Short mmCIF file of C-alpha atoms in Angstrom, two decimals:
data_model
loop_
_atom_site.label_atom_id
_atom_site.label_comp_id
_atom_site.label_asym_id
_atom_site.label_seq_id
_atom_site.Cartn_x
_atom_site.Cartn_y
_atom_site.Cartn_z
CA MET A 1 116.44 120.83 13.23
CA ASP A 2 115.06 124.37 13.54
CA ILE A 3 117.32 127.39 14.24
CA LYS A 4 114.47 129.99 14.18
CA LYS A 5 112.99 128.14 17.13
CA CYS A 6 116.17 126.45 18.34
CA ASN A 7 115.66 122.80 19.09
CA LEU A 8 119.15 121.37 18.51
CA CYS A 9 119.91 120.28 22.06
CA PRO A 10 117.83 119.03 24.97
CA ARG A 11 117.21 122.49 26.41
CA ASN A 12 114.84 123.36 23.49
CA CYS A 13 115.26 127.04 24.14
CA GLY A 14 113.08 128.04 21.12
CA ILE A 15 115.33 131.05 20.49
CA ASP A 16 115.58 132.51 16.93
CA ARG A 17 119.22 132.07 16.32
CA THR A 18 118.93 134.37 13.30
CA GLY A 19 117.91 137.28 15.56
CA LYS A 20 119.56 139.16 18.41
CA LYS A 21 118.29 137.13 21.42
CA ARG A 22 120.44 134.28 22.67
CA GLY A 23 119.57 131.06 24.49
CA PHE A 24 121.35 129.15 27.21
CA CYS A 25 124.49 128.42 25.13
CA GLY A 26 124.84 131.99 23.76
CA ALA A 27 125.41 130.99 20.17
CA GLY A 28 123.83 132.81 17.25
CA GLU A 29 123.57 132.16 13.61
CA LYS A 30 127.26 132.54 12.56
CA ILE A 31 129.50 129.55 13.23
CA LYS A 32 132.27 130.52 15.63
CA ILE A 33 135.68 128.71 16.01
CA SER A 34 138.37 129.49 18.44
CA TRP A 35 141.22 127.15 17.21
CA CYS A 36 141.85 124.51 14.57
CA GLY A 37 144.88 122.41 13.79
CA LEU A 38 146.76 119.20 14.57
CA HIS A 39 146.12 118.14 18.04
CA PHE A 40 148.11 115.49 19.92
CA GLY A 41 146.43 115.31 23.28
CA GLU A 42 143.54 113.00 22.48
CA GLU A 43 143.33 109.22 23.01
CA PRO A 44 146.12 107.18 21.17
CA PRO A 45 143.89 106.01 18.16
CA VAL A 46 142.56 109.47 17.80
CA SER A 47 145.75 111.53 17.80
CA GLY A 48 147.89 108.68 16.33
CA SER A 49 151.28 109.79 15.11
CA GLY A 50 150.14 112.60 12.88
CA GLY A 51 147.59 114.35 15.07
CA SER A 52 143.94 114.81 15.13
CA GLY A 53 142.47 117.52 12.85
CA THR A 54 140.68 119.42 15.62
CA ILE A 55 138.23 122.19 15.26
CA PHE A 56 137.22 123.88 18.64
CA PHE A 57 133.85 125.40 18.27
CA CYS A 58 132.84 128.30 20.55
CA HIS A 59 129.98 128.23 23.03
CA CYS A 60 128.50 125.19 24.80
CA ASN A 61 125.13 123.93 26.02
CA LEU A 62 126.60 123.07 29.39
CA LYS A 63 128.05 125.41 32.07
CA CYS A 64 130.56 123.19 33.74
CA VAL A 65 132.17 125.08 36.58
CA PHE A 66 135.35 123.19 36.19
CA CYS A 67 135.58 123.34 32.36
CA GLN A 68 139.21 122.97 31.18
CA ASN A 69 138.30 124.77 27.91
CA TRP A 70 136.35 127.52 29.59
CA GLN A 71 138.22 130.17 27.48
CA ILE A 72 136.45 128.71 24.38
CA SER A 73 133.15 127.27 25.87
CA GLN A 74 132.18 130.04 28.27
CA GLU A 75 134.26 133.21 27.57
CA CYS A 76 134.55 132.65 23.86
CA LEU A 77 138.01 134.20 23.67
CA ASN A 78 139.78 134.34 20.41
CA CYS A 79 136.56 133.36 18.56
CA GLN A 80 136.09 134.15 14.93
CA GLU A 81 133.18 133.72 12.54
CA PHE A 82 133.34 131.32 9.60
CA SER A 83 131.02 130.45 6.82
CA PRO A 84 130.06 126.92 6.07
CA GLU A 85 132.20 127.03 3.00
CA GLU A 86 135.17 128.17 5.09
CA VAL A 87 134.62 125.26 7.52
CA VAL A 88 134.73 122.90 4.52
CA GLU A 89 137.96 124.48 3.50
CA ILE A 90 139.38 124.05 6.92
CA MET A 91 138.56 120.32 6.84
CA PHE A 92 140.46 119.89 3.47
CA ASN A 93 143.34 121.93 4.90
CA LEU A 94 143.54 119.56 7.83
CA GLN A 95 143.41 116.52 5.54
CA GLU A 96 146.27 117.90 3.47
CA LYS A 97 148.29 118.22 6.60
CA GLU A 98 147.73 114.47 7.05
CA ALA A 99 145.47 114.62 10.08
CA HIS A 100 144.07 111.31 10.95
CA ASN A 101 140.48 112.57 11.34
CA ILE A 102 138.35 115.72 11.58
CA ASN A 103 137.68 116.22 15.29
CA LEU A 104 134.60 118.40 15.96
CA VAL A 105 134.80 119.60 19.50
CA THR A 106 131.51 120.74 21.09
CA PRO A 107 129.58 120.33 17.85
CA THR A 108 126.08 119.95 19.18
CA ILE A 109 124.87 123.52 19.10
CA TRP A 110 126.19 123.83 15.51
CA ALA A 111 124.49 120.71 14.38
CA PHE A 112 122.17 122.44 11.85
CA TRP A 113 125.12 123.89 9.90
CA LEU A 114 127.52 120.78 10.34
CA LYS A 115 125.11 118.45 8.65
CA GLY A 116 125.43 120.24 5.35
CA ILE A 117 129.18 120.91 5.92
CA ILE A 118 130.03 117.28 6.46
CA LYS A 119 127.90 116.21 3.47
CA LYS A 120 129.53 118.80 1.23
CA ALA A 121 133.02 117.85 2.42
CA LYS A 122 132.47 114.15 1.77
CA GLU A 123 130.98 114.84 -1.59
CA LYS A 124 134.07 116.88 -2.49
CA GLY A 125 136.45 114.11 -1.47
CA LEU A 126 137.12 114.22 2.18
CA LYS A 127 138.58 110.77 2.90
CA ILE A 128 139.52 110.82 6.65
CA PRO A 129 136.96 109.93 9.41
CA VAL A 130 134.78 112.61 10.99
CA LEU A 131 134.67 112.53 14.69
CA TRP A 132 131.92 114.01 17.00
CA ASN A 133 133.57 115.04 20.23
CA SER A 134 130.69 116.08 22.63
CA ASN A 135 129.41 116.17 26.15
CA ALA A 136 126.57 113.71 25.30
CA TYR A 137 123.86 116.28 26.48
CA GLU A 138 122.09 115.98 23.15
CA LYS A 139 118.93 114.83 21.50
CA VAL A 140 118.62 111.47 19.86
CA GLU A 141 116.63 113.19 17.09
CA THR A 142 119.56 115.56 16.31
CA LEU A 143 122.08 112.58 16.31
CA LYS A 144 119.93 110.69 13.92
CA GLU A 145 120.45 113.47 11.36
CA PHE A 146 124.17 112.46 11.29
CA GLU A 147 123.79 108.74 10.72
CA GLY A 148 126.21 107.86 7.99
CA LEU A 149 128.01 111.24 8.23
CA ILE A 150 129.84 110.65 11.59
CA ASP A 151 132.40 107.92 11.65
CA ILE A 152 133.54 108.19 15.31
CA TYR A 153 131.71 109.35 18.35
CA LEU A 154 133.70 110.44 21.38
CA PRO A 155 131.24 111.54 24.02
CA ASP A 156 131.87 112.25 27.68
CA TYR A 157 129.61 110.43 30.25
CA LYS A 158 129.95 112.98 33.01
CA TYR A 159 127.42 112.30 35.52
CA ASP A 160 125.29 109.34 36.75
CA ILE A 161 123.96 111.39 39.64
CA GLU A 162 121.58 114.09 38.43
CA LYS A 163 122.06 116.46 41.36
CA LEU A 164 125.76 116.73 40.49
CA ALA A 165 124.97 117.45 36.85
CA ILE A 166 122.60 120.24 37.99
CA LYS A 167 125.03 121.66 40.53
CA TYR A 168 128.23 121.58 38.37
CA SER A 169 126.96 121.83 34.84
CA SER A 170 123.40 123.22 35.03
CA ALA A 171 122.17 120.05 33.20
CA PRO A 172 118.99 118.70 34.48
CA GLU A 173 118.27 115.08 33.58
CA TYR A 174 121.78 114.67 32.30
CA PRO A 175 122.13 110.91 33.08
CA LYS A 176 118.85 109.97 31.28
CA ILE A 177 119.60 112.31 28.30
CA ALA A 178 123.23 111.39 27.85
CA GLN A 179 122.54 107.61 28.13
CA LYS A 180 120.00 107.67 25.27
CA ALA A 181 122.44 109.79 23.19
CA ILE A 182 125.40 107.44 23.82
CA LEU A 183 123.21 104.42 23.00
CA GLU A 184 122.17 106.04 19.72
CA MET A 185 125.80 106.73 18.90
CA GLN A 186 126.54 103.02 19.58
CA ARG A 187 123.77 101.97 17.36
CA GLN A 188 125.15 104.14 14.54
CA VAL A 189 128.86 103.29 14.56
CA GLY A 190 129.25 100.20 16.84
CA ASN A 191 132.41 99.30 18.69
CA LEU A 192 135.75 100.90 17.90
CA LYS A 193 137.57 99.79 14.85
CA THR A 194 141.16 100.73 14.05
CA GLU A 195 143.56 100.33 11.24
CA ASN A 196 147.31 100.39 12.07
CA GLY A 197 146.34 101.69 15.42
CA VAL A 198 144.28 104.51 14.19
CA ALA A 199 140.54 104.86 14.75
CA GLN A 200 138.48 104.52 11.69
CA LYS A 201 134.96 104.00 13.04
CA GLY A 202 133.14 103.32 16.28
CA LEU A 203 132.47 104.63 19.80
CA ILE A 204 134.84 105.68 22.60
CA VAL A 205 133.20 106.92 25.87
CA ARG A 206 135.13 109.23 28.17
CA HIS A 207 134.67 109.70 31.92
CA LEU A 208 136.44 112.38 34.04
CA ILE A 209 136.87 111.37 37.67
CA LEU A 210 135.77 114.17 39.95
CA PRO A 211 137.00 114.70 43.49
CA ASN A 212 134.64 113.54 46.30
CA ALA A 213 132.32 111.93 43.83
CA ILE A 214 133.56 108.30 43.52
CA GLU A 215 129.82 107.10 43.62
CA ASN A 216 129.23 109.09 40.56
CA THR A 217 132.22 107.44 38.84
CA LYS A 218 130.82 104.06 39.86
CA GLY A 219 127.38 104.75 38.33
CA CYS A 220 129.06 106.06 35.11
CA LEU A 221 131.29 103.11 34.68
CA LYS A 222 128.38 100.71 35.36
CA PHE A 223 126.40 102.31 32.50
CA ILE A 224 129.43 102.39 30.12
CA SER A 225 130.08 98.73 30.84
CA SER A 226 126.46 97.87 29.98
CA ILE A 227 126.74 99.38 26.47
CA SER A 228 128.81 96.52 24.98
CA LYS A 229 131.31 93.93 26.16
CA GLU A 230 133.74 95.39 23.72
CA ILE A 231 133.25 99.03 24.66
CA HIS A 232 136.26 101.27 24.70
CA LEU A 233 136.64 103.56 27.70
CA SER A 234 138.76 106.54 28.25
CA LEU A 235 139.12 107.01 31.99
CA MET A 236 140.50 110.46 32.85
CA SER A 237 142.30 111.42 35.95
CA GLN A 238 143.38 114.96 34.80
CA TYR A 239 140.79 116.85 36.89
CA ASN A 240 142.12 120.24 38.07
CA PRO A 241 140.14 122.89 39.77
CA LEU A 242 139.98 125.32 36.92
CA TYR A 243 137.58 128.09 35.96
CA ARG A 244 134.89 128.47 38.75
CA ALA A 245 135.72 125.25 40.74
CA LYS A 246 137.05 127.41 43.57
CA GLU A 247 133.51 128.33 44.39
CA PHE A 248 132.79 124.75 45.33
CA GLY A 249 134.93 123.56 48.15
CA GLU A 250 134.43 119.81 47.51
CA ILE A 251 135.84 120.05 44.02
CA ASN A 252 138.42 122.72 44.64
CA GLN A 253 141.23 120.20 44.53
CA PRO A 254 142.61 117.44 42.35
CA ILE A 255 141.39 113.79 42.83
CA SER A 256 143.21 111.78 45.40
CA LEU A 257 145.34 108.66 44.68
CA GLN A 258 142.75 106.68 46.66
CA GLU A 259 139.97 107.83 44.35
CA PHE A 260 142.05 107.10 41.37
CA GLU A 261 142.87 103.56 42.50
CA SER A 262 139.19 102.95 43.43
CA ALA A 263 138.22 103.93 39.98
CA LYS A 264 140.75 101.64 38.38
CA LYS A 265 139.36 98.70 40.44
CA MET A 266 135.88 99.59 39.30
CA VAL A 267 136.94 99.35 35.65
CA GLU A 268 138.15 95.80 36.37
CA GLY A 269 135.17 94.97 38.44
CA PHE A 270 132.81 95.96 35.65
CA GLY A 271 134.72 93.86 33.16
CA ILE A 272 135.72 96.75 30.95
CA LYS A 273 138.71 95.37 28.93
CA ASN A 274 139.23 97.94 26.19
CA GLY A 275 140.43 101.52 26.38
CA TRP A 276 142.86 103.77 28.22
CA ILE A 277 143.38 104.91 31.83
CA GLN A 278 145.18 108.21 32.08
CA GLU A 279 148.02 108.00 34.64
CA PHE A 280 147.45 109.57 37.97
CA GLY A 281 148.14 113.26 38.00
CA GLY A 282 147.67 113.47 34.26
CA SER A 283 148.27 117.00 33.16
CA VAL A 284 145.50 119.04 31.61
CA LYS A 285 148.08 121.13 29.74
CA CYS A 286 148.67 118.66 26.82
CA LEU A 287 144.89 118.57 26.18
CA ASN A 288 144.38 122.30 25.66
CA PRO A 289 144.95 124.00 22.33
CA ASP A 290 147.99 126.27 22.27
CA PHE A 291 146.60 129.73 22.46
CA ASN A 292 149.92 131.21 21.97
CA LYS A 293 150.02 130.06 18.45
CA ASN A 294 148.19 131.80 15.66
CA ASN A 295 145.34 130.08 14.06
CA PRO A 296 146.86 128.10 11.18
CA PHE A 297 143.80 128.68 8.86
#
């Protein structure tokens, strides 16, 4: 991993992150975090009863026009700089608050720093699992640096149709790249393992149903089902036309009940037995951090 010729993600921008120029994601050398705290809007074994110890990193290597966290990923509102030592301290604060895990949201572009941070935290006595919550647009080479450090992988598999990935997320070759990344995650941690209903290790793959893109969902579910017979799927129906979605007429609306029911039938048809299907009309509200509260750390 090289930050002077940045190669952390598949874009391989080659930007010197220690200088003034910025690559596609817009991130520099200083770690930026927008929010951290106990988060209760994740999948049941991730949030559990005590909450997921979530750290929302700023910037992103995708430009999703419908991003529900666009305030963090695109506009970088409420972003503050933290040193690696301070991030370790945040992790221990979350553990002391009895979080079930450390949930790193959009970590890929900060991988260079996070490797050392996680190692240091575990050496100092971090006991709870570390979770990598990503868009799956990442390099296998980068993920391999985290083998033995990440306990739970929670990637999206957004697109199985490349033209949609390019149109809505500026992500060429997304299907090929994300598939390889997710298979590497599966190799590292295997299928989901829980203890008293709380995730301890393994892989959960998310897919968000998009309006007027049911064939994309079909392709995504087909791939997810091929990973393992015991794969855990999180099928999300919460799509809302946020951020720049109004610029794209076909996605400037929630998904229809018919699309939702079709997706549910596909899950059954592909033999996916484990996981969660968000109820139709699932609200995005509970999944966003509360920007009206002060950062607890």
